[in-house]
Each structure stands twice: as C-alpha cells, then as structure tokens.
Amino acid sequence: MGYYIMFKKIDSISNMDLDFFMFKWLTLGIIVMMSIAIIVSTMLFFANRRQKKYFHKVINSATNIVLINNMKSLLDVNKIFFKYFDKYKTLKEFLAENECICDFFVEEDGYIKKDMDGVKWVDYLVKNKSKVHKIKVDIFGKIYYFSASASKVFKEKNHHSIVLTDITEQENYKKELEHLSVTDSLTGIGNRRYFHQKIEEEIQRAKRYKHSLSL
C-alpha cells in the first residue's frame, strides 16, 4: 500500500493493479481465516474428546450404576451396569431388546414404577429429590433392590444422570427382620403382632368395600 500511495501518482495507477492487489490480500486473508478456523476446530475436537474420555473414566470408576438418559432412551451407562445386565456386552445390544431399564421394574407399593403420578419415573425422581426412592428390579429372574436419585446434566438437551445404589442385602435383611418380628419362633406361625396387623387390614378392607366382618 505504501508503494502505491507514496511512489505513484493516482493517474498512473491502473485498475488492473488495484484489482490484483485487492484480490491477492483478500485471498490471503480468507486463507489465513480458514487456517485459524481449522486449527481452532481441531483443538476443540480434541479437547472435547479428552473431556469425554475423562467423563467416562469418572463414571466407570463409580461403584454404583450410572445412567445418562434424555427422557426418550438411554444414552450412556457405566461398566457396573453390565455386572447386573451381564447378558449384554454393549449398550447397543441392550437397546436392541429393551426400550428402558424401567422394563425390568417390579411394580409394587413402596417402589418406583415406570409411571409415577402421571409422569415418567425419571421426571418423578428429579422433582422429588428430598424423598428416598427405592426400585425393585427383576433381572433375568433375580431380584435386586436399588436406591435411586436423578438430576439434570444438560438442561438444554434434557439430559439426566440417574444413580442406582444396590441395597439388595439391606432390603433382604430388613425383610428377614420384619418376618421374625411377626413370627413365633417355636411354631413358625404369625404371632400377636401379626394378628393385629392382619385384623387391621381386614377391618379397613371391610370398610372400603362395605362388607360384613366376622371373627
């Protein structure tokens, strides 16, 4: 530019020289911008890849089942998931036969069901974080109990993380204690406490259906 301005008269500068000058620097500018864009995109790609690997290492180090869900299907699971669902080796294999882990839920009172109060089970967990939630699961004929919690990971994409903690041993022990507390150790039949529980249940049933009750 200094050459054109300082050493040439305006009359002597041809349009061809100016056009070539503009074209050359415009082309160079575009090439530089594209190069910068490619470098930045490459750096972001590898940074995202490293972050994803780090994320996978974190969830795979967890001793609980960790699920990533977008309210429609499972997006990711950790290694512990396949300890329980050992019939499958990958999430793709699992999803080829099942829509959701909730397909394995046992629907009983006191446990989370596929639909809770008109909303999906994950939504219910998110909206009721203060409560203790339990899930009873039948995995290929074996019963497991889990405590469950969920939270949003990405609000924009509606991604949720669900953590399932195995409490099968505690639940079985609790049920055993409950059984012992209402059973006579000598005869194996229900004791007085069991009698009171059952009679109360039958009185409530008779009231609900307006039946007569005899004893």
Tab-separated table of N, CA and C in Angstrom, residues 31-142:
chain	number	residue	atom	x	y	z
A	31	ILE	N	-7.588	-17.277	3.329
A	31	ILE	CA	-6.787	-18.473	3.638
A	31	ILE	C	-6.363	-18.470	5.105
A	32	VAL	N	-5.923	-17.293	5.583
A	32	VAL	CA	-5.496	-17.176	6.984
A	32	VAL	C	-6.673	-17.466	7.927
A	33	MET	N	-7.850	-16.876	7.627
A	33	MET	CA	-9.033	-17.079	8.471
A	33	MET	C	-9.464	-18.547	8.484
A	34	MET	N	-9.408	-19.180	7.299
A	34	MET	CA	-9.770	-20.602	7.216
A	34	MET	C	-8.785	-21.461	7.996
A	35	SER	N	-7.507	-21.105	7.913
A	35	SER	CA	-6.480	-21.855	8.649
A	35	SER	C	-6.713	-21.752	10.149
A	36	ILE	N	-7.011	-20.516	10.612
A	36	ILE	CA	-7.279	-20.308	12.040
A	36	ILE	C	-8.509	-21.100	12.468
A	37	ALA	N	-9.570	-21.053	11.618
A	37	ALA	CA	-10.808	-21.777	11.932
A	37	ALA	C	-10.559	-23.279	12.031
A	38	ILE	N	-9.727	-23.809	11.107
A	38	ILE	CA	-9.416	-25.251	11.118
A	38	ILE	C	-8.636	-25.616	12.374
A	39	ILE	N	-7.662	-24.773	12.727
A	39	ILE	CA	-6.845	-25.035	13.928
A	39	ILE	C	-7.709	-25.011	15.187
A	40	VAL	N	-8.580	-23.990	15.296
A	40	VAL	CA	-9.458	-23.870	16.467
A	40	VAL	C	-10.417	-25.056	16.545
A	41	SER	N	-11.012	-25.436	15.388
A	41	SER	CA	-11.949	-26.570	15.356
A	41	SER	C	-11.250	-27.867	15.776
A	42	THR	N	-10.013	-28.048	15.293
A	42	THR	CA	-9.244	-29.250	15.646
A	42	THR	C	-8.953	-29.290	17.144
A	43	MET	N	-8.552	-28.126	17.683
A	43	MET	CA	-8.266	-28.046	19.123
A	43	MET	C	-9.510	-28.336	19.953
A	44	LEU	N	-10.662	-27.777	19.531
A	44	LEU	CA	-11.917	-28.016	20.245
A	44	LEU	C	-12.330	-29.482	20.176
A	45	PHE	N	-12.109	-30.095	18.989
A	45	PHE	CA	-12.454	-31.502	18.798
A	45	PHE	C	-11.675	-32.387	19.761
A	46	PHE	N	-10.348	-32.163	19.827
A	46	PHE	CA	-9.517	-32.980	20.703
A	46	PHE	C	-9.783	-32.683	22.177
A	47	ALA	N	-10.090	-31.410	22.481
A	47	ALA	CA	-10.422	-31.052	23.868
A	47	ALA	C	-11.711	-31.739	24.296
A	48	ASN	N	-12.705	-31.761	23.391
A	48	ASN	CA	-13.983	-32.418	23.665
A	48	ASN	C	-13.795	-33.925	23.819
A	49	ARG	N	-12.908	-34.467	22.992
A	49	ARG	CA	-12.620	-35.896	23.048
A	49	ARG	C	-11.956	-36.264	24.377
A	50	ARG	N	-11.000	-35.420	24.809
A	50	ARG	CA	-10.333	-35.648	26.090
A	50	ARG	C	-11.318	-35.543	27.249
A	51	GLN	N	-12.228	-34.545	27.148
A	51	GLN	CA	-13.231	-34.345	28.200
A	51	GLN	C	-14.168	-35.542	28.282
A	52	LYS	N	-14.548	-36.075	27.113
A	52	LYS	CA	-15.447	-37.233	27.073
A	52	LYS	C	-14.767	-38.461	27.679
A	53	LYS	N	-13.468	-38.640	27.381
A	53	LYS	CA	-12.720	-39.760	27.948
A	53	LYS	C	-12.625	-39.622	29.464
A	54	TYR	N	-12.381	-38.395	29.904
A	54	TYR	CA	-12.291	-38.124	31.348
A	54	TYR	C	-13.624	-38.429	32.021
A	55	PHE	N	-14.719	-37.992	31.386
A	55	PHE	CA	-16.069	-38.241	31.902
A	55	PHE	C	-16.330	-39.740	32.019
A	56	HIS	N	-15.937	-40.506	30.984
A	56	HIS	CA	-16.131	-41.956	31.004
A	56	HIS	C	-15.318	-42.609	32.118
A	57	LYS	N	-14.097	-42.128	32.328
A	57	LYS	CA	-13.269	-42.686	33.400
A	57	LYS	C	-13.901	-42.448	34.764
A	58	VAL	N	-14.485	-41.258	34.929
A	58	VAL	CA	-15.111	-40.912	36.207
A	58	VAL	C	-16.299	-41.818	36.487
A	59	ILE	N	-17.236	-41.938	35.518
A	59	ILE	CA	-18.434	-42.748	35.776
A	59	ILE	C	-18.101	-44.241	35.843
A	60	ASN	N	-17.038	-44.672	35.125
A	60	ASN	CA	-16.658	-46.083	35.182
A	60	ASN	C	-15.974	-46.448	36.491
A	61	SER	N	-15.451	-45.443	37.190
A	61	SER	CA	-14.817	-45.701	38.481
A	61	SER	C	-15.852	-45.801	39.607
A	62	ALA	N	-17.101	-45.415	39.310
A	62	ALA	CA	-18.164	-45.456	40.327
A	62	ALA	C	-18.561	-46.896	40.631
A	63	THR	N	-18.895	-47.146	41.896
A	63	THR	CA	-19.325	-48.497	42.301
A	63	THR	C	-20.831	-48.668	42.159
A	64	ASN	N	-21.542	-47.576	41.813
A	64	ASN	CA	-22.986	-47.626	41.590
A	64	ASN	C	-23.275	-47.597	40.091
A	65	ILE	N	-24.477	-48.016	39.724
A	65	ILE	CA	-24.889	-47.913	38.317
A	65	ILE	C	-25.157	-46.447	37.999
A	66	VAL	N	-24.550	-45.962	36.921
A	66	VAL	CA	-24.773	-44.588	36.467
A	66	VAL	C	-25.347	-44.644	35.050
A	67	LEU	N	-26.492	-43.980	34.869
A	67	LEU	CA	-27.171	-43.949	33.567
A	67	LEU	C	-27.290	-42.505	33.096
A	68	ILE	N	-27.128	-42.286	31.797
A	68	ILE	CA	-27.389	-40.979	31.202
A	68	ILE	C	-28.584	-41.145	30.278
A	69	ASN	N	-29.618	-40.348	30.526
A	69	ASN	CA	-30.907	-40.511	29.859
A	69	ASN	C	-31.372	-39.165	29.303
A	70	ASN	N	-32.038	-39.194	28.141
A	70	ASN	CA	-32.584	-37.941	27.580
A	70	ASN	C	-34.112	-37.939	27.595
A	71	MET	N	-34.700	-38.728	28.481
A	71	MET	CA	-36.146	-38.882	28.650
A	71	MET	C	-36.781	-39.748	27.563
A	72	LYS	N	-36.030	-40.070	26.517
A	72	LYS	CA	-36.551	-40.943	25.463
A	72	LYS	C	-35.849	-42.299	25.492
A	73	SER	N	-34.545	-42.271	25.687
A	73	SER	CA	-33.786	-43.517	25.730
A	73	SER	C	-32.485	-43.321	26.487
A	74	LEU	N	-31.810	-44.445	26.765
A	74	LEU	CA	-30.506	-44.392	27.417
A	74	LEU	C	-29.452	-43.920	26.427
A	75	LEU	N	-28.595	-43.007	26.876
A	75	LEU	CA	-27.522	-42.501	26.025
A	75	LEU	C	-26.178	-43.121	26.398
A	76	ASP	N	-26.011	-43.392	27.677
A	76	ASP	CA	-24.734	-43.938	28.133
A	76	ASP	C	-24.923	-44.642	29.477
A	77	VAL	N	-24.064	-45.600	29.748
A	77	VAL	CA	-24.061	-46.317	31.030
A	77	VAL	C	-22.613	-46.577	31.414
A	78	ASN	N	-22.387	-46.876	32.695
A	78	ASN	CA	-21.017	-47.216	33.107
A	78	ASN	C	-20.822	-48.729	33.146
A	79	LYS	N	-19.615	-49.158	33.475
A	79	LYS	CA	-19.267	-50.589	33.429
A	79	LYS	C	-20.072	-51.424	34.411
A	80	ILE	N	-20.388	-50.858	35.575
A	80	ILE	CA	-21.125	-51.607	36.602
A	80	ILE	C	-22.492	-52.060	36.087
A	81	PHE	N	-23.062	-51.295	35.162
A	81	PHE	CA	-24.359	-51.647	34.577
A	81	PHE	C	-24.326	-53.076	34.025
A	82	PHE	N	-23.219	-53.442	33.380
A	82	PHE	CA	-23.116	-54.755	32.743
A	82	PHE	C	-22.779	-55.871	33.737
A	83	LYS	N	-22.474	-55.493	34.974
A	83	LYS	CA	-22.309	-56.508	36.027
A	83	LYS	C	-23.666	-57.130	36.330
A	84	TYR	N	-24.719	-56.321	36.281
A	84	TYR	CA	-26.080	-56.791	36.546
A	84	TYR	C	-26.742	-57.315	35.271
A	85	PHE	N	-26.597	-56.552	34.191
A	85	PHE	CA	-27.184	-56.974	32.908
A	85	PHE	C	-26.104	-57.672	32.085
A	86	ASP	N	-25.588	-58.776	32.639
A	86	ASP	CA	-24.445	-59.456	32.035
A	86	ASP	C	-24.776	-60.204	30.743
A	87	LYS	N	-26.038	-60.227	30.392
A	87	LYS	CA	-26.438	-60.841	29.116
A	87	LYS	C	-25.963	-59.987	27.941
A	88	TYR	N	-25.748	-58.700	28.206
A	88	TYR	CA	-25.348	-57.760	27.150
A	88	TYR	C	-23.910	-57.290	27.373
A	89	LYS	N	-23.230	-57.048	26.270
A	89	LYS	CA	-21.845	-56.564	26.341
A	89	LYS	C	-21.753	-55.068	26.063
A	90	THR	N	-22.715	-54.543	25.310
A	90	THR	CA	-22.717	-53.111	24.981
A	90	THR	C	-24.115	-52.538	25.175
A	91	LEU	N	-24.171	-51.210	25.261
A	91	LEU	CA	-25.469	-50.530	25.401
A	91	LEU	C	-26.320	-50.751	24.154
A	92	LYS	N	-25.664	-50.837	23.011
A	92	LYS	CA	-26.380	-51.059	21.745
A	92	LYS	C	-27.133	-52.386	21.778
A	93	GLU	N	-26.498	-53.416	22.328
A	93	GLU	CA	-27.145	-54.731	22.440
A	93	GLU	C	-28.343	-54.659	23.385
A	94	PHE	N	-28.183	-53.933	24.492
A	94	PHE	CA	-29.271	-53.777	25.457
A	94	PHE	C	-30.465	-53.078	24.818
A	95	LEU	N	-30.199	-51.975	24.101
A	95	LEU	CA	-31.277	-51.187	23.492
A	95	LEU	C	-31.937	-51.898	22.315
A	96	ALA	N	-31.265	-52.869	21.753
A	96	ALA	CA	-31.853	-53.639	20.643
A	96	ALA	C	-33.013	-54.511	21.146
A	97	GLU	N	-32.988	-54.849	22.459
A	97	GLU	CA	-34.027	-55.714	23.021
A	97	GLU	C	-34.928	-55.002	24.032
A	98	ASN	N	-34.469	-53.865	24.544
A	98	ASN	CA	-35.234	-53.155	25.585
A	98	ASN	C	-35.272	-51.660	25.295
A	99	GLU	N	-36.399	-51.039	25.629
A	99	GLU	CA	-36.527	-49.593	25.446
A	99	GLU	C	-35.901	-48.837	26.603
A	100	CYS	N	-36.006	-49.416	27.807
A	100	CYS	CA	-35.616	-48.686	29.012
A	100	CYS	C	-35.319	-49.680	30.127
A	101	ILE	N	-34.514	-49.267	31.089
A	101	ILE	CA	-34.249	-50.116	32.251
A	101	ILE	C	-35.527	-50.321	33.066
A	102	CYS	N	-36.481	-49.382	32.890
A	102	CYS	CA	-37.754	-49.486	33.615
A	102	CYS	C	-38.591	-50.688	33.162
A	103	ASP	N	-38.211	-51.308	32.041
A	103	ASP	CA	-38.892	-52.535	31.601
A	103	ASP	C	-38.678	-53.673	32.609
A	104	PHE	N	-37.648	-53.527	33.447
A	104	PHE	CA	-37.323	-54.570	34.421
A	104	PHE	C	-37.881	-54.265	35.809
A	105	PHE	N	-38.569	-53.120	35.956
A	105	PHE	CA	-39.110	-52.740	37.273
A	105	PHE	C	-40.217	-53.701	37.699
A	106	VAL	N	-40.209	-54.055	38.998
A	106	VAL	CA	-41.309	-54.819	39.595
A	106	VAL	C	-42.239	-53.802	40.236
A	107	GLU	N	-43.486	-53.756	39.762
A	107	GLU	CA	-44.421	-52.738	40.237
A	107	GLU	C	-45.100	-53.191	41.527
A	108	GLU	N	-44.582	-52.683	42.626
A	108	GLU	CA	-45.135	-52.977	43.953
A	108	GLU	C	-45.247	-51.677	44.736
A	109	ASP	N	-46.150	-51.646	45.684
A	109	ASP	CA	-46.301	-50.461	46.533
A	109	ASP	C	-45.001	-50.191	47.282
A	110	GLY	N	-44.639	-48.928	47.336
A	110	GLY	CA	-43.413	-48.546	48.039
A	110	GLY	C	-42.194	-48.468	47.145
A	111	TYR	N	-42.355	-48.887	45.874
A	111	TYR	CA	-41.225	-48.855	44.941
A	111	TYR	C	-41.578	-48.021	43.705
A	112	ILE	N	-40.530	-47.472	43.073
A	112	ILE	CA	-40.721	-46.654	41.875
A	112	ILE	C	-41.247	-47.515	40.732
A	113	LYS	N	-42.268	-46.975	40.044
A	113	LYS	CA	-42.839	-47.661	38.881
A	113	LYS	C	-42.464	-46.901	37.607
A	114	LYS	N	-42.786	-47.489	36.473
A	114	LYS	CA	-42.463	-46.869	35.176
A	114	LYS	C	-43.103	-45.491	35.054
A	115	ASP	N	-44.356	-45.380	35.492
A	115	ASP	CA	-45.061	-44.095	35.520
A	115	ASP	C	-45.492	-43.805	36.950
A	116	MET	N	-45.143	-42.612	37.422
A	116	MET	CA	-45.459	-42.220	38.794
A	116	MET	C	-46.285	-40.938	38.791
A	117	ASP	N	-47.509	-41.027	39.288
A	117	ASP	CA	-48.398	-39.859	39.372
A	117	ASP	C	-48.541	-39.150	38.025
A	118	GLY	N	-48.612	-39.929	36.960
A	118	GLY	CA	-48.824	-39.359	35.624
A	118	GLY	C	-47.577	-38.848	34.940
A	119	VAL	N	-46.402	-39.003	35.554
A	119	VAL	CA	-45.150	-38.571	34.919
A	119	VAL	C	-44.188	-39.750	34.826
A	120	LYS	N	-43.204	-39.627	33.949
A	120	LYS	CA	-42.212	-40.687	33.800
A	120	LYS	C	-41.350	-40.767	35.052
A	121	TRP	N	-40.838	-41.957	35.315
A	121	TRP	CA	-40.132	-42.222	36.568
A	121	TRP	C	-38.923	-41.315	36.776
A	122	VAL	N	-38.195	-40.970	35.690
A	122	VAL	CA	-37.012	-40.106	35.834
A	122	VAL	C	-37.444	-38.705	36.250
A	123	ASP	N	-38.496	-38.200	35.611
A	123	ASP	CA	-39.041	-36.877	35.973
A	123	ASP	C	-39.477	-36.861	37.432
A	124	TYR	N	-40.087	-37.957	37.852
A	124	TYR	CA	-40.556	-38.054	39.237
A	124	TYR	C	-39.377	-37.997	40.212
A	125	LEU	N	-38.289	-38.674	39.891
A	125	LEU	CA	-37.098	-38.650	40.741
A	125	LEU	C	-36.521	-37.240	40.844
A	126	VAL	N	-36.475	-36.542	39.696
A	126	VAL	CA	-35.908	-35.189	39.661
A	126	VAL	C	-36.756	-34.221	40.483
A	127	LYS	N	-38.083	-34.361	40.365
A	127	LYS	CA	-38.993	-33.433	41.052
A	127	LYS	C	-39.142	-33.727	42.548
A	128	ASN	N	-38.736	-34.926	42.960
A	128	ASN	CA	-38.882	-35.304	44.380
A	128	ASN	C	-37.534	-35.752	44.958
A	129	LYS	N	-36.565	-34.862	44.866
A	129	LYS	CA	-35.205	-35.181	45.320
A	129	LYS	C	-35.111	-35.394	46.827
A	130	SER	N	-35.991	-34.748	47.564
A	130	SER	CA	-35.913	-34.824	49.030
A	130	SER	C	-36.373	-36.184	49.575
A	131	LYS	N	-37.118	-36.936	48.766
A	131	LYS	CA	-37.630	-38.232	49.209
A	131	LYS	C	-36.615	-39.345	48.959
A	132	VAL	N	-36.774	-40.433	49.716
A	132	VAL	CA	-35.956	-41.632	49.492
A	132	VAL	C	-36.707	-42.527	48.514
A	133	HIS	N	-36.058	-42.861	47.410
A	133	HIS	CA	-36.710	-43.659	46.365
A	133	HIS	C	-36.046	-45.024	46.259
A	134	LYS	N	-36.898	-46.047	46.174
A	134	LYS	CA	-36.398	-47.410	46.020
A	134	LYS	C	-36.978	-48.038	44.756
A	135	ILE	N	-36.165	-48.851	44.125
A	135	ILE	CA	-36.597	-49.553	42.913
A	135	ILE	C	-36.377	-51.050	43.101
A	136	LYS	N	-37.392	-51.819	42.782
A	136	LYS	CA	-37.271	-53.280	42.807
A	136	LYS	C	-37.162	-53.750	41.363
A	137	VAL	N	-36.116	-54.505	41.062
A	137	VAL	CA	-35.833	-54.883	39.677
A	137	VAL	C	-35.701	-56.397	39.560
A	138	ASP	N	-36.345	-56.935	38.540
A	138	ASP	CA	-36.222	-58.368	38.236
A	138	ASP	C	-35.330	-58.501	37.001
A	139	ILE	N	-34.072	-58.898	37.214
A	139	ILE	CA	-33.120	-59.034	36.098
A	139	ILE	C	-32.903	-60.513	35.824
A	140	PHE	N	-33.566	-60.989	34.796
A	140	PHE	CA	-33.458	-62.382	34.362
A	140	PHE	C	-33.728	-63.354	35.507
A	141	GLY	N	-34.813	-63.045	36.271
A	141	GLY	CA	-35.251	-63.945	37.330
A	141	GLY	C	-34.621	-63.704	38.683
A	142	LYS	N	-33.670	-62.783	38.763
A	142	LYS	CA	-33.034	-62.462	40.047
A	142	LYS	C	-33.506	-61.090	40.503
